Coordinates of C-alpha atoms (C1' of nucleotides) in Angstrom, one line a residue:
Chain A
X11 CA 221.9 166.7 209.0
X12 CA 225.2 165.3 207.7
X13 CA 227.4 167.8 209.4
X14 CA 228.4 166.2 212.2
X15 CA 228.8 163.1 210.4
X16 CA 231.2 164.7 207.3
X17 CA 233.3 166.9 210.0
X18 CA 234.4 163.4 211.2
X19 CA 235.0 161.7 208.5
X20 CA 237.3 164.3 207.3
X21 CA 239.2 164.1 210.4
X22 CA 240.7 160.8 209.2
X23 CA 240.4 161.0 205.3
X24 CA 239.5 163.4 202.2
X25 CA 236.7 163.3 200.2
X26 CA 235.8 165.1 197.4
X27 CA 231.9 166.8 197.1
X28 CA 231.4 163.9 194.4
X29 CA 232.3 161.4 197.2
X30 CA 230.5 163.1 200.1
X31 CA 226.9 163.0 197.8
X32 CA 227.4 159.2 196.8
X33 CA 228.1 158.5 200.6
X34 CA 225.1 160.0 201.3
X35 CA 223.1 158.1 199.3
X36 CA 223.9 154.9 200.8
X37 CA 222.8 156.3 204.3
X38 CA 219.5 155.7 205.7
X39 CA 218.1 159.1 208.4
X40 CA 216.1 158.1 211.7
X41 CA 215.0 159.6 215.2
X42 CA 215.1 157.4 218.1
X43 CA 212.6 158.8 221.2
X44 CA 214.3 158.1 224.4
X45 CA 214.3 154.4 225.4
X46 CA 213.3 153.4 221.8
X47 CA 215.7 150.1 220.6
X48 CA 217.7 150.2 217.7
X49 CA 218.9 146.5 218.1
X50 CA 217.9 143.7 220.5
X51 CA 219.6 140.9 221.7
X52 CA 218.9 137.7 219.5
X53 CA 217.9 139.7 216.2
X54 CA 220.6 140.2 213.4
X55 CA 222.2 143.3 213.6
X56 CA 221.4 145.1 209.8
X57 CA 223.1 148.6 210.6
X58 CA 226.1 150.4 210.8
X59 CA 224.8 153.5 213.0
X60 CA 226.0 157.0 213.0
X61 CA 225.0 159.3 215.8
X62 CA 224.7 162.6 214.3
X63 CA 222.6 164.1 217.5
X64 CA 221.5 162.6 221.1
X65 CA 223.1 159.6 222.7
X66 CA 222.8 155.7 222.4
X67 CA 224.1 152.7 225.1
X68 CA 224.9 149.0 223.8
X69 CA 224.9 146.6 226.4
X70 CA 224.4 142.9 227.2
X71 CA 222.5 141.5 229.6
X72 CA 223.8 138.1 231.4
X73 CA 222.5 134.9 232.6
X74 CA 221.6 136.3 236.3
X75 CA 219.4 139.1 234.1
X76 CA 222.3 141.9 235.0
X77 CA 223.1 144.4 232.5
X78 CA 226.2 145.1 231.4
X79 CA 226.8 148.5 229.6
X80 CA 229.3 147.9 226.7
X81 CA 229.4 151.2 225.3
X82 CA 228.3 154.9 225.3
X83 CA 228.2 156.4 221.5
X84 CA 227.4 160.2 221.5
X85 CA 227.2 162.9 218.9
X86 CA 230.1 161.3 216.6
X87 CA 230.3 157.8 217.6
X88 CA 229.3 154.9 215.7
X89 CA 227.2 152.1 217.4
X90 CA 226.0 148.9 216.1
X91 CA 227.0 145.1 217.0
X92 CA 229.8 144.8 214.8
X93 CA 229.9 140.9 214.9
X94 CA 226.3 140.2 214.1
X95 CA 226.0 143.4 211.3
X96 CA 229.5 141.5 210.4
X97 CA 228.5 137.8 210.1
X98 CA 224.8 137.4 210.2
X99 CA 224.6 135.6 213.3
X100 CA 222.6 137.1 216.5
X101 CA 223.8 140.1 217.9
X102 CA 224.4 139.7 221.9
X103 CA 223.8 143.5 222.7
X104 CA 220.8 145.7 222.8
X105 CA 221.2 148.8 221.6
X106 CA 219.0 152.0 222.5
X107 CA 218.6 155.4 223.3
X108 CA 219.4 157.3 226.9
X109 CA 218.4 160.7 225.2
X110 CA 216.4 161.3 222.0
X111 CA 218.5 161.0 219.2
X112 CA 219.0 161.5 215.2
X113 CA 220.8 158.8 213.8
X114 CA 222.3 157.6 210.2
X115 CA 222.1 153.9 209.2
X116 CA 223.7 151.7 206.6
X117 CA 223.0 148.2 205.8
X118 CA 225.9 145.6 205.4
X119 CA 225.3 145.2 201.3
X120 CA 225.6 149.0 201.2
X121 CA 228.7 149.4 203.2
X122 CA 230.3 147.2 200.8
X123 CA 229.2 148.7 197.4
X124 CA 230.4 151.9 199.4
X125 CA 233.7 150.7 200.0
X126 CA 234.5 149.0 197.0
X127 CA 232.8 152.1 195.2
X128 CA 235.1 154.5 197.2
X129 CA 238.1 152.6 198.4
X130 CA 239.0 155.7 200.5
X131 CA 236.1 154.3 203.2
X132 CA 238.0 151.3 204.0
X133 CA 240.5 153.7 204.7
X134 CA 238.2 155.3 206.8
X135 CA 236.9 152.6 208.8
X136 CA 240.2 151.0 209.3
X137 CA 241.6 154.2 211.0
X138 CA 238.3 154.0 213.1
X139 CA 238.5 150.6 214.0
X140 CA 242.0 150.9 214.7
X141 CA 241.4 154.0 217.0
X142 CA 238.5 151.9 218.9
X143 CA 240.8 148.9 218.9
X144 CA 242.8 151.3 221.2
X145 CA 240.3 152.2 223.5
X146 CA 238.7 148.8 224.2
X147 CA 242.4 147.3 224.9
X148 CA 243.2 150.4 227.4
X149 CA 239.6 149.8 228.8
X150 CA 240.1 146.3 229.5
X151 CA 243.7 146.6 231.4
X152 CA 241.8 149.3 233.4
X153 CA 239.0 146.8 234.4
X154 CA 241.6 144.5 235.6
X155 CA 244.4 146.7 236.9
X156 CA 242.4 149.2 239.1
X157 CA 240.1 149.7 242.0
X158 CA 236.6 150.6 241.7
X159 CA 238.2 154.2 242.7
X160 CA 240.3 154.3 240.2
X161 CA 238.1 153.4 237.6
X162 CA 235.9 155.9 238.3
X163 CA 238.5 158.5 238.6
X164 CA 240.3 157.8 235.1
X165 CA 236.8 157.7 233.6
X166 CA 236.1 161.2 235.2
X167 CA 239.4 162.7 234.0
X168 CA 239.1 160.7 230.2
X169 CA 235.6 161.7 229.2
X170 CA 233.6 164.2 231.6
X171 CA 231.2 164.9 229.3
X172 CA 229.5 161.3 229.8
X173 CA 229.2 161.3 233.6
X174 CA 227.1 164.7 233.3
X175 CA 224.6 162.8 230.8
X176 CA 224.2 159.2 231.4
X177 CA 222.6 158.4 234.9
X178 CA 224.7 156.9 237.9
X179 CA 223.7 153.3 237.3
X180 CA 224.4 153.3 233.7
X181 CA 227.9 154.8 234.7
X182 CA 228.5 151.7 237.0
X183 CA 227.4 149.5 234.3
X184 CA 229.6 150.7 232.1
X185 CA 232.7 150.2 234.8
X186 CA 231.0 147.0 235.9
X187 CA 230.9 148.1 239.3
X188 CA 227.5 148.0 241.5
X189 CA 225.3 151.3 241.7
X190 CA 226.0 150.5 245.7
X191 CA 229.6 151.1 245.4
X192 CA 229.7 153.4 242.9
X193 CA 228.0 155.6 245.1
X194 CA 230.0 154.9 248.1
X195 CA 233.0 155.3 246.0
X196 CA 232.2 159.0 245.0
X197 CA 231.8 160.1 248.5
X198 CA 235.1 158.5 249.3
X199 CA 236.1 160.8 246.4
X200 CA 234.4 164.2 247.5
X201 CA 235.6 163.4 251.4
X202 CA 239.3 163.4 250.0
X203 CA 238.9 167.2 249.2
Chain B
X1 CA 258.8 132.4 204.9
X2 CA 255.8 134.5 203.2
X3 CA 253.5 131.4 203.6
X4 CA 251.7 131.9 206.8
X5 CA 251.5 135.4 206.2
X6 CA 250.3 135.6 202.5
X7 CA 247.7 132.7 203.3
X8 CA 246.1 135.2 206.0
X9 CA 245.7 137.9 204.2
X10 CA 244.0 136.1 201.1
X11 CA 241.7 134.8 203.7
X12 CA 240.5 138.5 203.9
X13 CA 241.1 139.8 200.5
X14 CA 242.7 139.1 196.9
X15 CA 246.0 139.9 195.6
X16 CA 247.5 139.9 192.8
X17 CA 251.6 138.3 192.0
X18 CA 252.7 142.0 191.7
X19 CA 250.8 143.3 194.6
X20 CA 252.8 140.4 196.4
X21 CA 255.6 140.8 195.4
X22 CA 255.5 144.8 196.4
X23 CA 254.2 144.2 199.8
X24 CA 257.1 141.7 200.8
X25 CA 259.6 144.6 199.4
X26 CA 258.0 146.9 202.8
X27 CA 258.7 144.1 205.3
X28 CA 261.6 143.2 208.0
X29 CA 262.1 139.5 208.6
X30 CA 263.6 138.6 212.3
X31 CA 264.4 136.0 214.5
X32 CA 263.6 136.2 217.9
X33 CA 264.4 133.7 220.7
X34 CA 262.4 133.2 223.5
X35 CA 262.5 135.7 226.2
X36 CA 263.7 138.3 223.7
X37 CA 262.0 141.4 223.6
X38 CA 260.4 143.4 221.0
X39 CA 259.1 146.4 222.9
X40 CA 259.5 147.7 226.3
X41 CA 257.2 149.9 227.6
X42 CA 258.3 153.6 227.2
X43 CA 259.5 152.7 224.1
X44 CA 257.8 154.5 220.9
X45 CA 256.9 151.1 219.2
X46 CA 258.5 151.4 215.6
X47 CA 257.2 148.2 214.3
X48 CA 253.7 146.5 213.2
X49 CA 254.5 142.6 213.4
X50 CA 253.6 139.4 211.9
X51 CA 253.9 136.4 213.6
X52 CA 255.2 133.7 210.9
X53 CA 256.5 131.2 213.7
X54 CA 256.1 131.3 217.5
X55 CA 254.5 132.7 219.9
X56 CA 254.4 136.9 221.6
X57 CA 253.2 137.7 224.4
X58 CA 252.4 141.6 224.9
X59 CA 251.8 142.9 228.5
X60 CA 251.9 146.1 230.2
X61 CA 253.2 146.6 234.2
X62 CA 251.5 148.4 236.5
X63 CA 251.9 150.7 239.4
X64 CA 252.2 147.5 241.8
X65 CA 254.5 145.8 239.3
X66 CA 252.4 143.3 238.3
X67 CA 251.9 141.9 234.9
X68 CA 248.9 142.0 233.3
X69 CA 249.2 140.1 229.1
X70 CA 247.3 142.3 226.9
X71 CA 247.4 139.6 224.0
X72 CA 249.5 136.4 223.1
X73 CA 250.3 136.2 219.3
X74 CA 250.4 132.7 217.9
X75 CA 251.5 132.5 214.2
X76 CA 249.1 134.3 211.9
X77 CA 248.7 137.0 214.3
X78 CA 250.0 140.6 214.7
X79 CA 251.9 142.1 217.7
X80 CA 252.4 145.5 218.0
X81 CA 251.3 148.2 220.9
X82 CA 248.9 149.9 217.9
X83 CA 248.6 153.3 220.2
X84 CA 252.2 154.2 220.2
X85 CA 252.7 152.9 217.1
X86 CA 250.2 154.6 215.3
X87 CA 250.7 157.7 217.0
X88 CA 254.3 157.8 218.1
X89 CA 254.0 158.2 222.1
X90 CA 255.6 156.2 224.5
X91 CA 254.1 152.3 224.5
X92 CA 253.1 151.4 227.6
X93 CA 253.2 147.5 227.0
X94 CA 256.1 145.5 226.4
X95 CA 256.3 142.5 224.0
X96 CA 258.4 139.6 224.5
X97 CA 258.6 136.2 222.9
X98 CA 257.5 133.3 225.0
X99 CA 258.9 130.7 222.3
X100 CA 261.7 131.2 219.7
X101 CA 259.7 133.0 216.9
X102 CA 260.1 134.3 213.3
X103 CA 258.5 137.8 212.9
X104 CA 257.9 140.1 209.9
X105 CA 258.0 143.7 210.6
X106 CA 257.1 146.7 208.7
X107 CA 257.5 150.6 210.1
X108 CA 254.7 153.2 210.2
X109 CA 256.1 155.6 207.1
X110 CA 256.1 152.2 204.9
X111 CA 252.6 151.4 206.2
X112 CA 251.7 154.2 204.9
X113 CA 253.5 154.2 201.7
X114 CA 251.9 150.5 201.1
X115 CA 248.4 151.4 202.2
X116 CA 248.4 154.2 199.6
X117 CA 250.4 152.4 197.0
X118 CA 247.9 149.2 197.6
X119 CA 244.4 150.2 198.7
X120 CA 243.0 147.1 199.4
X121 CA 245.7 146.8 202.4
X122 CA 243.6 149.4 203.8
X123 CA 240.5 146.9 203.6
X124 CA 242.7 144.2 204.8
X125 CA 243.9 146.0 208.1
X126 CA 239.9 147.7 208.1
X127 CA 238.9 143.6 208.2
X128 CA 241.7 142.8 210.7
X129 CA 241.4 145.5 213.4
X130 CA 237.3 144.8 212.7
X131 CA 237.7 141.4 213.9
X132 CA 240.1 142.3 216.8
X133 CA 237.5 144.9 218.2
X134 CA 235.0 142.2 218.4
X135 CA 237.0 140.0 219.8
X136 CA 238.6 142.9 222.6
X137 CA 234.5 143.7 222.9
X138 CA 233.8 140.2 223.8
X139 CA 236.8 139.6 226.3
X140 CA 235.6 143.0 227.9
X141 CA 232.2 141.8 228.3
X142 CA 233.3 138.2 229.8
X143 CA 235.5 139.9 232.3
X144 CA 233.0 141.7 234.4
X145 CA 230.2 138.9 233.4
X146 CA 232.0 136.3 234.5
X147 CA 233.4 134.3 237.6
X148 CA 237.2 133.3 237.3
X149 CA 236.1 129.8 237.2
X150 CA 233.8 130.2 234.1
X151 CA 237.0 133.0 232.5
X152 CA 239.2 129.9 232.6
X153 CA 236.3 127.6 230.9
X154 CA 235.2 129.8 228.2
X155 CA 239.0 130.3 227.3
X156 CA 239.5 126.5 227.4
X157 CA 236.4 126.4 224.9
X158 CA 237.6 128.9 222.2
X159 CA 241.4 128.7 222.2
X160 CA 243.1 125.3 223.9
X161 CA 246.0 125.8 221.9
X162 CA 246.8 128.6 223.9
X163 CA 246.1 126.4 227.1
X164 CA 248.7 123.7 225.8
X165 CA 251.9 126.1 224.9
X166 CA 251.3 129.0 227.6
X167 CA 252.7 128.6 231.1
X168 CA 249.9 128.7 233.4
X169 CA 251.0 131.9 235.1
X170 CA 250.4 133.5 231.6
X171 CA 247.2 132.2 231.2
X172 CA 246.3 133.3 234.8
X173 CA 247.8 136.9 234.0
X174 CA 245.8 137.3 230.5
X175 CA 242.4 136.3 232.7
X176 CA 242.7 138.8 235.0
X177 CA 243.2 136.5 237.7
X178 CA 246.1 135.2 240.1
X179 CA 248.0 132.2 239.4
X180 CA 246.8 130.8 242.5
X181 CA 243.4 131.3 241.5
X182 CA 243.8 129.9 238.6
X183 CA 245.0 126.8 240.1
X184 CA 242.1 126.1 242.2
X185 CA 240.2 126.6 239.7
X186 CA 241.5 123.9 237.5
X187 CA 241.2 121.4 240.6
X188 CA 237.8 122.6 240.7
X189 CA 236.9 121.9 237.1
X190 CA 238.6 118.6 237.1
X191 CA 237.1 117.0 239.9
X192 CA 233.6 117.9 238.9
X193 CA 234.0 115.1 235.9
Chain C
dC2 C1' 199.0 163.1 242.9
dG3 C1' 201.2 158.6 242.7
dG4 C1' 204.1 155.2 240.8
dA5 C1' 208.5 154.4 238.9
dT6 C1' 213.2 155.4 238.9
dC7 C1' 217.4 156.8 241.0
dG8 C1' 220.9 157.4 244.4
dT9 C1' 222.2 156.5 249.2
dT10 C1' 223.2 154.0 253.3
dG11 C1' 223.8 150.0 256.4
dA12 C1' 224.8 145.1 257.4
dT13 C1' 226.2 140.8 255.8
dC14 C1' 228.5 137.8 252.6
dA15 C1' 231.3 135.7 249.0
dA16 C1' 234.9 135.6 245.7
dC17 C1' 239.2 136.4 245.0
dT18 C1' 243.7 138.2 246.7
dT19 C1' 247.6 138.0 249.5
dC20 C1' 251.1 135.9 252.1
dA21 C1' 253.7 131.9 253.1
dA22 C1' 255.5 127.5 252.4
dC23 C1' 256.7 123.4 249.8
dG24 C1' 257.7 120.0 246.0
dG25 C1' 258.8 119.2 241.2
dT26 C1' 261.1 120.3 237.0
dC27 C1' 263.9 122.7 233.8
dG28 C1' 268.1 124.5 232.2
dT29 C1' 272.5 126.3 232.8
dG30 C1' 277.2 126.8 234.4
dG31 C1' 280.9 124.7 236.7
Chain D
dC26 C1' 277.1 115.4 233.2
dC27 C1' 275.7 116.6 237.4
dA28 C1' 274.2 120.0 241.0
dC29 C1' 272.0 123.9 242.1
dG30 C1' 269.3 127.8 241.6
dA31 C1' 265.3 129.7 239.3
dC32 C1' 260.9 129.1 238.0
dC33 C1' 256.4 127.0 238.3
dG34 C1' 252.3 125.0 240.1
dT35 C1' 249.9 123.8 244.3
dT36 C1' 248.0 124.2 248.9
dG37 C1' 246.6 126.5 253.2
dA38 C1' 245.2 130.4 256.1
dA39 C1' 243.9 135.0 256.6
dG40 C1' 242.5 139.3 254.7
dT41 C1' 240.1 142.7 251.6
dT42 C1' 237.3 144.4 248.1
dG43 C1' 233.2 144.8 246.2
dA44 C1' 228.6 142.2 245.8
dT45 C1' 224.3 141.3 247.7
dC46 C1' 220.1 142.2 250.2
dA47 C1' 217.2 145.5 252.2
dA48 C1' 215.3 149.8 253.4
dC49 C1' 214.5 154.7 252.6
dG50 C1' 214.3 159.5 250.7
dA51 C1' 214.3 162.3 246.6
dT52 C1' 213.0 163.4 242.1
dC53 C1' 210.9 163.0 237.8
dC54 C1' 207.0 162.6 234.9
dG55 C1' 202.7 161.2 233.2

DNA sequence: CGGATCGTTGATCAACTTCAACGGTCGTGG
DNA sequence: CCACGACCGTTGAAGTTGATCAACGATCCG
């Protein structure tokens, strides 16, 4: 159940087998059936969510009722809305599952005995929110530099594996193109070869 | 010269005089006048900076040779292009000052000597980079949810002071939007009140 | 089997960009 | 200290990308 979830936290830091059973004790299991919500807009967000098996979406969903996908997590990842599981106040995402899924939860009073209990987490989670820090800044100069084209094309080369398991739309979503041109844009694609 | 810097951190955590007095011994003051640069892309980017005095501007160039501004850094703030510096490949923004400023700097091998030496740095940069993935998350999210005039509003809302001491091209540039754009867009605004 | 969901295609439309020109202001060098 | 060039914001006209609206076929799943 935890392997997934200690292989990745040893990429960043060490922890000793005394460390790796108090962690686990702060952490909370659950399956999510396909479609079922973890977090909806509006409610306070009360986990920090590992995904140890399946695959979640965050997204928001405007004024005009669009959705916008803010991020895939897979087997790995870590999803939640960090302001409201932060602060208290309302998250602004839904969060749920696009396959079903086996999660690991921790609520915000927990995450800080477990840091101040085991400094090394901070640690942890600094390097992790450093490295997503990274992504969401190269993310955003891609929304603003390239074509619909090109944003489909790095996202092919950068992560595969998530255009073979998240459905078209939810791809789009996620670029914040239209399903419409998404579409048209990978037969432009396939026609170039 | 510590003050602006030792008052944000204690906004995030405690120290203690010796802790202090330590963490001053890893940092690099500088002067920079405006236009100076700090980075330039290609770069590796040796340096995480503080913002004591001034104001940064970090922005990458693409293909087209356009500017895009990846974030402006008012005092309080850190600078730095985090991928390269963190990992030691070329940057791919450059970093400039758009007023005379007064930086402190530290390197990435006394980053790590301080984080070790002082744990609760690591919680202190964990809180920091926290709180600039929410913000990245929610500037991603308004630029696909949002039209350029609204962009310009919402920015107007949350941040004036950058309105008042950055040169409208900036502005326009960090919005994803052309400076003619933007202009229109103000006309717009204003002669709705 | 039948409804819901998903991807595709076509036609039209709107937002924003691009290109071009102009006036104002700032700052620098002669 | 003034003049001139560089830079900045504004405005207009035309162009382009991607959105919107609508219809249709395919597939999945209960």
């Amino acid at each position: 159940m935890y392997n997934v979830f200690f292989s990745h936290i040893l990429e960043k830091v060490t922890l000793n087998e005394q460390e790796k059973q108090k962690i686990i004790t702060y952490f909370i299991a659950k399956k999510l059936r396909k479609k079922e919500f973890l977090l909806k807009e509006g409610e306070i967000c009360r986990y920090l969510s590992f995904v140890e098996k399946g695959l979640l979406k965050s997204y928001n969903v405007d004024p005009k009722g669009i959705e916008h996908v803010n991020m895939f997590a897979l087997e790995g990842w870590w999803s939640s809305d960090i302001y409201s599981f932060f602060t208290g106040e309302k998250a602004i995402f839904y969060i749920d599952a696009i396959q079903d899924s086996e999660i690991l939860m921790i609520t915000l009073s927990d995450f800080e005995k477990m840091t101040l209990e085991i400094p090394i987490m901070d640690r942890y989670f600094r390097i992790l929110f450093q490295n997503s820090l990274v992504t969401k800044e190269h993310r955003l100069l891609s929304s603003v530099t390239y074509s619909a084209k090109e944003k489909y094309s790095n996202l092919f080369q950068s992560n595969p594996e998530l255009i073979q398991r998240v459905p078209q739309n939810l791809i789009a979503s996620y670029l914040g193109i239209t399903p419409e041109t998404l579409s048209r844009v990978k037969k432009e694609i396939t026609k170039q070869r």
